[in-house]
CSV table of C-alpha atoms in Angstrom, one decimal:
chain,number,residue,atom,x,y,z
A,285,MET,CA,-20.3,-23.1,-10.3
A,286,SER,CA,-22.0,-21.3,-13.1
A,287,ASP,CA,-22.0,-22.6,-16.7
A,288,SER,CA,-19.5,-20.1,-18.0
A,289,GLY,CA,-17.2,-20.9,-15.1
A,290,SER,CA,-16.1,-24.5,-15.9
A,291,LEU,CA,-13.7,-26.2,-13.6
A,292,GLY,CA,-10.9,-25.6,-16.1
A,293,ARG,CA,-11.6,-21.9,-16.3
A,294,PHE,CA,-11.8,-21.7,-12.7
A,295,PHE,CA,-8.3,-23.1,-12.1
A,296,HIS,CA,-7.0,-21.1,-15.1
A,297,VAL,CA,-8.1,-17.9,-13.4
A,298,ALA,CA,-6.7,-18.9,-10.1
A,299,TRP,CA,-3.3,-19.8,-12.0
A,300,LEU,CA,-3.4,-16.4,-13.7
A,301,ILE,CA,-3.8,-14.5,-10.4
A,302,MET,CA,-1.1,-16.6,-8.7
A,303,ARG,CA,1.3,-16.1,-11.5
A,304,LYS,CA,0.5,-12.3,-11.5
A,305,ASP,CA,1.4,-12.1,-7.8
A,306,VAL,CA,4.5,-14.2,-8.1
A,307,THR,CA,5.7,-11.9,-11.0
A,308,VAL,CA,5.0,-8.7,-9.0
A,309,GLU,CA,6.7,-10.1,-6.0
A,310,MET,CA,9.7,-11.3,-8.0
A,311,ARG,CA,10.1,-7.7,-9.2
A,312,SER,CA,9.6,-5.8,-5.9
A,313,ARG,CA,10.8,-8.6,-3.4
A,314,GLU,CA,9.3,-6.3,-0.9
A,315,ILE,CA,7.2,-8.8,0.9
A,316,LEU,CA,9.6,-11.6,0.5
A,317,TYR,CA,12.6,-9.7,2.0
A,318,THR,CA,10.6,-8.2,4.9
A,319,THR,CA,8.8,-11.5,5.7
A,320,ALA,CA,12.0,-13.5,5.6
A,321,PHE,CA,13.9,-10.9,7.7
A,322,PHE,CA,11.1,-11.0,10.2
A,323,ALA,CA,10.9,-14.7,10.4
A,324,LEU,CA,14.7,-15.1,10.7
A,325,SER,CA,14.9,-12.4,13.4
A,326,CYS,CA,12.2,-14.3,15.3
A,327,VAL,CA,14.1,-17.5,15.3
A,328,LEU,CA,17.4,-15.9,16.2
A,329,VAL,CA,15.9,-14.1,19.2
A,330,PHE,CA,14.4,-17.4,20.4
A,331,ALA,CA,17.6,-19.1,19.9
A,332,PHE,CA,19.3,-16.8,22.3
A,333,SER,CA,16.7,-17.5,24.8
A,334,PHE,CA,16.1,-21.3,24.5
A,335,VAL,CA,19.6,-22.7,23.6
A,336,ARG,CA,21.8,-23.2,26.4
A,337,GLU,CA,25.3,-24.5,26.0
A,338,GLY,CA,24.5,-25.8,22.5
A,339,ARG,CA,21.4,-27.6,23.7
A,340,ALA,CA,17.9,-26.6,23.0
A,341,ILE,CA,14.9,-26.9,25.4
A,342,GLU,CA,12.9,-30.0,24.4
A,343,ASP,CA,10.3,-29.4,21.6
A,344,ALA,CA,11.3,-25.5,21.6
A,345,ALA,CA,12.3,-26.0,17.9
A,346,SER,CA,8.9,-27.0,16.6
A,347,GLY,CA,7.1,-24.2,18.6
A,348,ILE,CA,9.5,-21.6,17.4
A,349,LEU,CA,9.3,-22.8,13.8
A,350,TRP,CA,5.6,-22.5,13.8
A,351,ILE,CA,5.6,-19.1,15.7
A,352,ALA,CA,7.8,-17.8,13.0
A,353,ILE,CA,5.6,-19.2,10.2
A,354,ALA,CA,2.5,-17.7,11.8
A,355,PHE,CA,4.0,-14.3,12.4
A,356,SER,CA,5.7,-13.9,9.1
A,357,GLY,CA,2.7,-15.4,7.3
A,358,THR,CA,0.5,-12.7,8.9
A,359,LEU,CA,2.9,-10.1,7.6
A,360,ALA,CA,2.8,-11.5,4.2
A,361,LEU,CA,-0.9,-11.6,4.0
A,362,GLY,CA,-1.3,-8.0,5.1
A,363,ARG,CA,1.1,-6.8,2.7
A,364,THR,CA,-0.1,-9.0,-0.2
A,365,PHE,CA,-3.6,-7.5,0.2
A,366,GLU,CA,-2.4,-4.0,0.8
A,367,ARG,CA,-0.9,-4.2,-2.6
A,368,GLU,CA,-4.4,-5.0,-4.1
A,369,ARG,CA,-5.9,-2.2,-2.0
A,370,THR,CA,-3.7,0.7,-3.2
A,371,ASN,CA,-5.1,0.7,-6.7
A,372,GLU,CA,-8.2,-1.1,-5.9
A,373,THR,CA,-7.1,-4.0,-8.1
A,374,LEU,CA,-8.9,-6.4,-5.9
A,375,HIS,CA,-12.1,-4.8,-7.3
A,376,ALA,CA,-10.8,-5.4,-10.8
A,377,LEU,CA,-10.3,-9.0,-10.0
A,378,LEU,CA,-13.8,-9.3,-8.5
A,379,MET,CA,-15.3,-7.8,-11.6
A,380,ALA,CA,-13.7,-10.2,-14.0
A,381,PRO,CA,-16.2,-12.7,-15.5
A,382,ALA,CA,-15.0,-15.6,-13.4
A,383,ASP,CA,-16.4,-17.4,-10.4
A,384,ARG,CA,-15.2,-15.1,-7.6
A,385,PRO,CA,-13.9,-18.0,-5.4
A,386,ALA,CA,-11.3,-18.5,-8.2
A,387,VAL,CA,-9.9,-14.9,-7.1
A,388,TYR,CA,-9.7,-16.4,-3.5
A,389,LEU,CA,-7.8,-19.5,-4.7
A,390,GLY,CA,-5.5,-17.5,-6.8
A,391,LYS,CA,-4.6,-15.1,-3.9
A,392,LEU,CA,-4.2,-18.1,-1.6
A,393,LEU,CA,-1.9,-19.9,-3.9
A,394,GLY,CA,0.2,-16.7,-4.1
A,395,VAL,CA,0.3,-16.4,-0.4
A,396,VAL,CA,1.3,-20.1,0.0
A,397,ALA,CA,4.1,-19.8,-2.7
A,398,LEU,CA,5.5,-16.8,-0.7
A,399,MET,CA,5.4,-18.6,2.6
A,400,ALA,CA,6.9,-21.7,1.0
A,401,VAL,CA,10.0,-19.7,-0.1
A,402,VAL,CA,10.4,-18.2,3.4
A,403,GLU,CA,10.0,-21.6,5.0
A,404,ALA,CA,12.7,-23.0,2.7
A,405,VAL,CA,15.2,-20.7,4.4
A,406,LEU,CA,13.6,-20.9,7.9
A,407,VAL,CA,13.6,-24.7,8.5
A,408,PRO,CA,17.3,-25.2,7.9
A,409,LEU,CA,18.0,-22.3,10.2
A,410,VAL,CA,15.9,-23.8,12.9
A,411,GLY,CA,17.5,-27.1,12.3
A,412,LEU,CA,21.0,-25.5,12.6
A,413,LEU,CA,20.3,-23.5,15.7
A,414,PHE,CA,18.3,-25.9,17.6
A,415,GLN,CA,19.9,-29.0,16.5
A,416,ALA,CA,16.6,-30.2,15.2
A,417,PRO,CA,16.9,-33.4,13.0
A,418,ILE,CA,15.1,-31.9,10.0
A,419,GLY,CA,16.5,-34.7,7.6
A,420,THR,CA,15.2,-37.6,9.6
A,421,HIS,CA,11.7,-37.7,8.0
A,422,PRO,CA,12.0,-35.1,5.2
A,423,MET,CA,8.7,-36.2,3.5
A,424,TYR,CA,6.7,-36.0,6.6
A,425,LEU,CA,8.2,-32.6,7.6
A,426,ALA,CA,7.5,-31.2,4.1
A,427,MET,CA,4.0,-32.5,4.2
A,428,LEU,CA,3.3,-31.1,7.7
A,429,LEU,CA,4.7,-27.8,6.6
A,430,ALA,CA,2.6,-27.8,3.4
A,431,THR,CA,-0.6,-28.7,5.0
A,432,GLY,CA,-0.1,-26.3,7.9
A,433,THR,CA,0.8,-23.4,5.7
A,434,ILE,CA,-2.2,-24.0,3.5
A,435,GLY,CA,-4.5,-24.2,6.4
A,436,PHE,CA,-3.1,-20.9,7.9
A,437,ALA,CA,-3.2,-19.1,4.6
A,438,ALA,CA,-6.6,-20.4,3.7
A,439,VAL,CA,-8.1,-18.6,6.7
A,440,GLY,CA,-5.8,-15.6,6.5
A,441,THR,CA,-6.6,-15.0,2.8
A,442,LEU,CA,-10.3,-14.9,3.5
A,443,PHE,CA,-9.9,-12.6,6.5
A,444,ALA,CA,-7.3,-10.3,4.8
A,445,ALA,CA,-9.6,-9.8,1.8
A,446,MET,CA,-12.5,-9.2,4.1
A,447,LEU,CA,-10.6,-6.6,6.0
A,448,ILE,CA,-9.3,-4.8,3.0
A,449,ARG,CA,-11.5,-1.8,3.6
A,450,ALA,CA,-11.2,-1.8,7.3
A,451,ARG,CA,-9.2,1.2,8.7
A,452,SER,CA,-7.6,-1.0,11.5
A,453,ARG,CA,-7.1,-4.0,9.3
A,454,ASP,CA,-3.4,-4.4,10.5
A,455,VAL,CA,-4.7,-4.9,14.0
A,456,LEU,CA,-7.7,-6.8,13.2
A,457,LEU,CA,-6.1,-9.5,10.9
A,458,PRO,CA,-4.0,-11.1,13.7
A,459,VAL,CA,-7.0,-10.7,16.2
A,460,LEU,CA,-9.4,-12.6,14.0
A,461,LEU,CA,-6.8,-15.1,12.5
A,462,TYR,CA,-5.0,-16.5,15.3
A,463,PRO,CA,-7.9,-17.9,17.4
A,464,ILE,CA,-9.3,-19.5,14.3
A,465,THR,CA,-6.0,-21.1,13.2
A,466,ILE,CA,-4.9,-22.3,16.7
A,467,PRO,CA,-6.0,-25.9,15.8
A,468,VAL,CA,-3.7,-25.7,12.8
A,469,ILE,CA,-0.8,-24.3,14.7
A,470,ILE,CA,-1.2,-27.0,17.4
A,471,ALA,CA,-1.3,-29.8,15.0
A,472,GLY,CA,1.7,-28.4,13.2
A,473,VAL,CA,3.7,-27.9,16.4
A,474,ARG,CA,2.9,-31.4,17.7
A,475,GLY,CA,3.5,-33.1,14.4
A,476,THR,CA,6.8,-31.3,13.9
A,477,ALA,CA,7.8,-32.0,17.6
A,478,THR,CA,7.1,-35.7,17.0
A,479,LEU,CA,9.6,-35.8,14.0
A,480,PHE,CA,12.2,-33.6,15.7
A,481,SER,CA,12.1,-35.8,18.9
A,482,GLY,CA,13.1,-38.8,16.6
A,483,GLY,CA,9.8,-40.6,17.6
A,484,ASP,CA,8.1,-42.9,15.1
A,485,ALA,CA,6.2,-41.4,12.2
A,486,THR,CA,2.8,-42.9,13.2
A,487,MET,CA,2.0,-39.8,15.4
A,488,ALA,CA,3.2,-37.5,12.7
A,489,ARG,CA,0.8,-39.1,10.4
A,490,ALA,CA,-2.0,-38.6,12.8
A,491,TRP,CA,-1.3,-34.9,13.1
A,492,LEU,CA,-0.9,-34.7,9.3
A,493,GLY,CA,-4.4,-36.3,8.9
A,494,MET,CA,-5.7,-33.6,11.2
A,495,LEU,CA,-4.1,-30.8,9.1
A,496,VAL,CA,-5.5,-32.3,5.9
A,497,PHE,CA,-9.0,-32.3,7.6
A,498,PHE,CA,-8.6,-28.6,8.7
A,499,ASP,CA,-7.4,-27.7,5.3
A,500,VAL,CA,-10.4,-29.3,3.6
A,501,VAL,CA,-12.9,-27.6,6.0
A,502,PHE,CA,-11.2,-24.2,6.0
A,503,ILE,CA,-10.8,-24.2,2.0
A,504,THR,CA,-14.5,-25.3,1.6
A,505,LEU,CA,-15.9,-22.7,3.9
A,506,ALA,CA,-13.7,-19.9,2.4
A,507,LEU,CA,-14.7,-20.8,-1.2
A,508,TRP,CA,-18.3,-21.0,0.0
A,509,THR,CA,-18.4,-17.7,1.6
A,510,PHE,CA,-15.9,-15.6,-0.5
A,511,GLU,CA,-18.4,-14.1,-2.8
A,512,ALA,CA,-20.8,-13.1,-0.1
A,513,VAL,CA,-18.2,-11.6,2.2
A,514,MET,CA,-16.7,-9.6,-0.8
A,515,THR,CA,-19.8,-8.1,-2.1
A,516,GLU,CA,-20.6,-5.1,0.1
B,207,MET,CA,-28.7,-6.7,-30.6
B,208,ASN,CA,-28.8,-10.4,-30.9
B,209,GLY,CA,-28.5,-13.8,-29.1
B,210,SER,CA,-28.2,-13.9,-25.4
B,211,PRO,CA,-30.5,-12.0,-23.1
B,212,LEU,CA,-27.4,-10.8,-21.7
B,213,ASP,CA,-26.7,-8.6,-24.8
B,214,PHE,CA,-28.8,-6.1,-22.9
B,215,ASP,CA,-30.0,-2.8,-24.5
B,216,ARG,CA,-31.1,-1.4,-21.2
B,217,VAL,CA,-30.0,-1.2,-17.6
B,218,THR,CA,-32.9,-0.6,-15.2
B,219,ILE,CA,-32.2,0.9,-11.8
B,220,ALA,CA,-35.4,0.3,-9.9
B,221,GLU,CA,-36.1,1.8,-6.4
B,222,VAL,CA,-32.5,1.3,-5.3
B,223,SER,CA,-31.7,2.3,-1.7
B,224,ARG,CA,-28.5,1.6,0.0
B,225,HIS,CA,-27.7,2.0,3.7
B,226,PHE,CA,-24.4,1.8,5.5
B,227,GLY,CA,-25.5,1.3,9.1
B,228,ARG,CA,-27.7,4.2,9.9
B,229,ARG,CA,-26.2,6.4,7.1
B,230,ARG,CA,-28.4,6.4,4.0
B,231,ALA,CA,-26.2,6.6,0.7
B,232,LEU,CA,-29.0,6.1,-1.8
B,233,ALA,CA,-32.8,6.5,-1.4
B,234,LYS,CA,-35.1,4.9,-3.9
B,235,VAL,CA,-33.1,5.7,-7.0
B,236,SER,CA,-35.0,4.8,-10.2
B,237,VAL,CA,-33.4,5.6,-13.6
B,238,THR,CA,-32.9,3.8,-16.9
B,239,LEU,CA,-29.7,3.7,-19.0
B,240,GLU,CA,-30.1,2.9,-22.7
B,241,ALA,CA,-27.9,1.5,-25.4
B,242,GLY,CA,-26.3,4.1,-27.5
B,243,GLN,CA,-26.6,6.8,-25.0
B,244,ILE,CA,-24.1,8.5,-22.7
B,245,THR,CA,-25.6,9.2,-19.3
B,246,GLY,CA,-23.9,11.7,-16.9
B,247,LEU,CA,-24.3,10.9,-13.2
B,248,LEU,CA,-23.7,14.4,-11.5
B,249,GLY,CA,-23.9,15.6,-8.1
B,250,PRO,CA,-21.8,17.1,-5.2
B,251,ASN,CA,-19.4,15.0,-3.1
B,252,GLY,CA,-21.4,12.6,-1.0
B,253,ALA,CA,-24.3,12.5,-3.3
B,254,GLY,CA,-24.2,8.8,-3.7
B,255,LYS,CA,-22.6,8.6,-7.1
B,256,SER,CA,-19.8,6.1,-6.1
B,257,THR,CA,-22.2,4.0,-4.2
B,258,LEU,CA,-24.4,3.8,-7.4
B,259,LEU,CA,-21.5,3.0,-9.5
B,260,SER,CA,-20.4,0.2,-7.1
B,261,ILE,CA,-23.8,-1.4,-7.2
B,262,LEU,CA,-23.8,-1.2,-11.0
B,263,ALA,CA,-20.4,-2.7,-11.1
B,264,THR,CA,-21.7,-5.6,-9.0
B,265,LEU,CA,-19.3,-4.7,-6.2
B,266,ALA,CA,-22.2,-3.9,-3.8
B,267,MET,CA,-25.6,-5.0,-3.4
B,268,PRO,CA,-28.7,-2.6,-2.9
B,269,SER,CA,-30.4,-2.7,0.5
B,270,THR,CA,-33.6,-2.6,-1.3
B,271,GLY,CA,-34.7,-2.4,-5.0
B,272,GLU,CA,-32.7,-3.9,-7.8
B,273,VAL,CA,-30.7,-3.4,-10.9
B,274,ARG,CA,-31.7,-5.3,-14.0
B,275,TYR,CA,-29.2,-5.7,-17.0
B,276,GLY,CA,-31.7,-6.4,-19.6
B,277,THR,CA,-33.9,-8.8,-17.8
B,278,VAL,CA,-31.4,-10.3,-15.3
B,279,THR,CA,-30.0,-9.1,-12.0
B,280,ALA,CA,-26.3,-9.3,-11.3
B,281,ARG,CA,-26.9,-12.2,-9.0
B,282,GLU,CA,-28.9,-14.1,-11.7
B,283,GLY,CA,-26.3,-13.4,-14.3
B,284,GLY,CA,-23.0,-13.8,-12.3
B,285,PRO,CA,-19.9,-13.8,-14.4
B,286,ALA,CA,-21.9,-13.5,-17.6
B,287,VAL,CA,-23.1,-10.0,-16.5
B,288,ARG,CA,-19.6,-9.0,-15.4
B,289,GLU,CA,-18.2,-10.1,-18.8
B,290,ARG,CA,-20.3,-7.2,-20.2
B,291,LEU,CA,-19.2,-4.6,-17.8
B,292,GLY,CA,-16.1,-2.2,-18.2
B,293,VAL,CA,-15.3,0.1,-15.3
B,294,LEU,CA,-12.8,3.0,-15.1
B,295,ALA,CA,-12.6,3.8,-11.5
B,296,HIS,CA,-10.9,6.6,-9.7
B,297,GLU,CA,-8.2,4.4,-8.5
B,298,LEU,CA,-7.2,2.9,-11.9
B,299,HIS,CA,-7.1,-0.8,-11.4
B,300,LEU,CA,-3.6,-1.1,-12.7
B,301,TYR,CA,-0.5,-2.9,-11.2
B,302,PRO,CA,2.4,-0.4,-11.2
B,303,GLU,CA,4.8,-3.4,-11.0
B,304,LEU,CA,3.6,-4.8,-14.3
B,305,THR,CA,4.4,-3.2,-17.6
B,306,ALA,CA,1.6,-1.5,-19.6
B,307,ARG,CA,1.5,-4.5,-22.0
B,308,GLU,CA,1.5,-7.0,-19.1
B,309,ASN,CA,-1.4,-5.2,-17.4
B,310,LEU,CA,-3.5,-5.5,-20.6
B,311,LEU,CA,-2.5,-9.1,-21.2
B,312,PHE,CA,-3.4,-10.1,-17.6
B,313,PHE,CA,-6.8,-8.5,-17.6
B,314,GLY,CA,-7.3,-9.7,-21.2
B,315,ARG,CA,-6.6,-13.4,-20.2
B,316,LEU,CA,-8.8,-12.9,-17.1
B,317,TYR,CA,-11.6,-12.1,-19.5
B,318,ASP,CA,-10.6,-15.2,-21.5
B,319,LEU,CA,-10.2,-13.1,-24.7
B,320,ALA,CA,-9.2,-15.3,-27.7
B,321,ASP,CA,-7.3,-12.5,-29.6
B,322,VAL,CA,-5.7,-11.0,-26.5
B,323,GLU,CA,-2.4,-10.2,-28.1
B,324,SER,CA,-3.8,-8.2,-31.1
B,325,ARG,CA,-6.4,-6.4,-28.9
B,326,THR,CA,-3.5,-5.4,-26.5
B,327,GLY,CA,-1.6,-4.1,-29.4
B,328,GLU,CA,-4.4,-2.1,-30.7
B,329,ALA,CA,-5.4,-0.8,-27.1
B,330,LEU,CA,-1.8,0.3,-26.6
B,331,ALA,CA,-1.9,2.2,-29.9
B,332,ARG,CA,-5.2,3.9,-29.0
B,333,ALA,CA,-3.7,5.0,-25.6
B,334,GLY,CA,-0.7,6.3,-27.3
B,335,LEU,CA,1.6,4.0,-25.3
B,336,THR,CA,3.0,1.7,-28.0
B,337,GLU,CA,6.5,3.1,-27.5
B,338,ARG,CA,6.1,2.7,-23.7
B,339,ALA,CA,4.4,-0.8,-23.9
B,340,ASN,CA,7.3,-2.5,-22.0
B,341,ASP,CA,7.7,0.2,-19.4
B,342,PHE,CA,6.5,-0.2,-15.9
B,343,VAL,CA,3.2,1.5,-15.1
B,344,SER,CA,4.9,2.9,-11.9
B,345,GLY,CA,6.9,5.3,-14.1
B,346,PHE,CA,3.9,6.6,-15.9
B,347,SER,CA,2.2,10.1,-15.4
B,348,ARG,CA,-1.3,10.2,-14.1
B,349,GLY,CA,-2.5,11.1,-17.6
B,350,MET,CA,-0.8,8.0,-19.1
B,351,ARG,CA,-2.1,5.8,-16.5
B,352,GLN,CA,-5.6,7.2,-17.1
B,353,ARG,CA,-5.4,6.5,-20.8
B,354,LEU,CA,-4.2,2.9,-20.2
B,355,ALA,CA,-6.8,2.3,-17.6
B,356,LEU,CA,-9.5,3.3,-20.0
B,357,GLU,CA,-8.1,1.0,-22.5
B,358,ARG,CA,-8.1,-1.7,-19.9
B,359,ALA,CA,-11.6,-1.1,-19.2
B,360,LEU,CA,-12.6,-1.4,-22.9
B,361,LEU,CA,-10.4,-4.3,-23.8
B,362,HIS,CA,-13.2,-6.8,-23.8
B,363,ARG,CA,-15.7,-4.4,-25.6
B,364,PRO,CA,-18.2,-4.0,-22.7
B,365,ARG,CA,-21.8,-3.5,-23.1
B,366,LEU,CA,-22.0,-1.2,-20.1
B,367,LEU,CA,-19.1,1.2,-19.5
B,368,LEU,CA,-18.9,2.9,-16.1
B,369,LEU,CA,-16.5,5.8,-15.9
B,370,ASP,CA,-15.8,7.5,-12.6
B,371,GLU,CA,-14.2,10.9,-13.2
B,372,PRO,CA,-12.4,9.8,-16.4
B,373,PHE,CA,-11.1,13.3,-17.0
B,374,THR,CA,-8.9,13.3,-14.0
B,375,GLY,CA,-5.2,14.0,-14.9
B,376,LEU,CA,-5.8,14.3,-18.6
B,377,ASP,CA,-4.3,17.3,-20.4
B,378,ASP,CA,-6.7,19.2,-22.9
B,379,ALA,CA,-5.7,17.1,-26.0
B,380,SER,CA,-6.2,13.9,-24.0
B,381,ALA,CA,-9.5,15.0,-22.6
B,382,ARG,CA,-10.8,16.0,-26.1
B,383,SER,CA,-9.7,12.6,-27.3
B,384,LEU,CA,-11.6,10.9,-24.6
B,385,VAL,CA,-14.8,12.9,-25.5
B,386,GLU,CA,-14.4,11.8,-29.0
B,387,ARG,CA,-13.8,8.1,-27.9
B,388,LEU,CA,-17.0,8.2,-25.8
B,389,ALA,CA,-19.0,9.6,-28.7
B,390,GLY,CA,-17.6,6.7,-30.8
B,391,LEU,CA,-18.7,4.2,-28.1
B,392,ARG,CA,-22.2,5.7,-28.3
B,393,GLY,CA,-22.1,5.1,-32.1
B,394,GLU,CA,-21.3,1.5,-31.4
B,395,GLY,CA,-24.3,1.0,-29.2
B,396,ALA,CA,-22.7,0.9,-25.8
B,397,ILE,CA,-24.4,2.0,-22.6
B,398,VAL,CA,-22.1,4.6,-20.9
B,399,LEU,CA,-22.5,6.1,-17.6
B,400,VAL,CA,-20.0,8.8,-16.6
B,401,THR,CA,-19.6,10.7,-13.3
B,402,THR,CA,-17.7,14.1,-13.5
B,403,HIS,CA,-17.6,17.5,-12.0
B,404,ASP,CA,-16.2,18.9,-15.2
B,405,LEU,CA,-19.5,20.0,-16.7
B,406,ASP,CA,-17.8,22.0,-19.5
B,407,LEU,CA,-16.1,19.0,-20.9
B,408,VAL,CA,-19.3,16.8,-21.1
B,409,ASP,CA,-21.6,19.7,-22.3
B,410,GLY,CA,-22.9,18.5,-25.7
B,411,LEU,CA,-21.6,15.0,-25.0
B,412,LEU,CA,-24.4,13.7,-22.7
B,413,ASP,CA,-27.8,12.4,-23.9
B,414,GLN,CA,-29.0,12.2,-20.5
B,415,ALA,CA,-28.0,13.7,-17.2
B,416,ILE,CA,-29.0,12.4,-13.7
B,417,ILE,CA,-28.4,14.7,-10.9
B,418,LEU,CA,-28.0,13.2,-7.5
B,419,LYS,CA,-28.2,15.1,-4.1
B,420,ASP,CA,-28.2,13.4,-0.7
B,421,GLY,CA,-28.7,10.0,-2.2
B,422,ARG,CA,-31.8,10.9,-4.1
B,423,VAL,CA,-32.5,11.8,-7.7
B,424,ALA,CA,-32.8,15.4,-7.9
B,425,ASP,CA,-33.5,15.6,-11.5
B,426,VAL,CA,-33.2,13.5,-14.8
B,427,GLN,CA,-32.6,15.8,-17.7
B,428,ARG,CA,-33.3,14.5,-21.2
B,429,PRO,CA,-32.2,15.9,-23.6
B,430,VAL,CA,-29.6,17.8,-21.9
B,431,HIS,CA,-29.4,21.5,-22.3
B,432,ASP,CA,-27.9,24.3,-20.3
B,433,LEU,CA,-26.3,21.7,-18.0
B,434,ARG,CA,-24.1,24.0,-15.9
B,435,ASP,CA,-26.8,26.5,-15.1
B,436,HIS,CA,-29.3,23.7,-14.5
B,437,TYR,CA,-27.0,21.9,-12.2
B,438,ARG,CA,-26.1,25.2,-10.2
B,439,ARG,CA,-29.8,25.8,-9.9
B,440,LEU,CA,-30.4,22.3,-8.4
B,441,VAL,CA,-27.3,21.8,-6.4
B,442,GLY,CA,-25.6,25.0,-5.8
B,443,ARG,CA,-26.6,27.8,-3.4
B,444,GLY,CA,-29.2,25.5,-1.7
B,445,GLY,CA,-31.2,25.2,-4.8
B,446,LEU,CA,-32.8,22.0,-3.8
B,447,ALA,CA,-35.3,21.9,-1.1
């Protein structure tokens, strides 16, 4: 980090960008509504398929929860960066006298905040439709969701920013994103399945540890490469 | 000029080339921009003006050659160089979902300006938007957005100001006002680079005219005279070999 970009300034810039993203979204609610609608539709369709006579197929709930998170997260990532592309405001952010990785962190926090709101609606719905015991280990469930979402969004934010000038960005984003985030999705699904099956929390802790590891690796790599990939 | 080596008096573009795959956008461009001067970057569409502006704005890197802001490159200077750049792009770098005041405050805070509130008020007044300060930018006309975007670019009092087609969408009065503003910035010692196709508006304003064609410097005119005729001779009707 350069002299002028002290750690405090770094996080202040990230905070400013996240706050701006949240303000813009609170006014338009465009991404929130479309993402939430998409995620809820996804869960409802799967519920018709995997719930028979009031009983869900074993472990279906966790898989469907994470599929909905991944799909709606991809939608949120695409729309968030489309907004920055329209008026080339991402260029304005990159030209600011701050370390460019702070821009990445700000965008990441904005996406995570958005996904968190969607998950706050999604998780109770999954619990209701699939009779998943979401209240058994609420802290572990929250931590699994938080670390999984951060890992997914960490990769997604980098790729969505990279693809901002690509003509077929909407197609390329999931093609690039899903293979890289497969470990995050698997750890999220298995950790959540452990909790939903009423098993002991030791296995969930192990999956949580893996998610923390992925988060650290993905965020470190993204912060390290962001400036290079964003400079044409 | 005082203090930091980044309070630069000159921007030196030395042998800058830029390729996108097999396509050459710029070929060995070498020019100098001086403090207290307004330079026009002219040329037909596809001449390489936007690519050169992107490189100067630190958004793109030259394939070969270098740009020096005073004595440092963008890579060496990092945020300290960017702090001294102001850019008015064709897309205006404004958030339509924010008000005029919120846009200026956001960018002012991003630039860590100490007196951001007072600067925002002054900028809104200069843009003639004090009455509309709390209106969303999405409801502004192109001319109003253009004026606001210019003030956004000038909010941190940049050393190097890059303007891409700044007269787009402005009515005659606003365009004349912008010309006067640019002349004022020259008086304050800023380095101003402006791309435009509206040669009549900048005739008499420019201290130096760089004419690009096919990614090469076709001519550097200094002092500038008979700009339109000179430009037509070089660019129009196959004037360049």
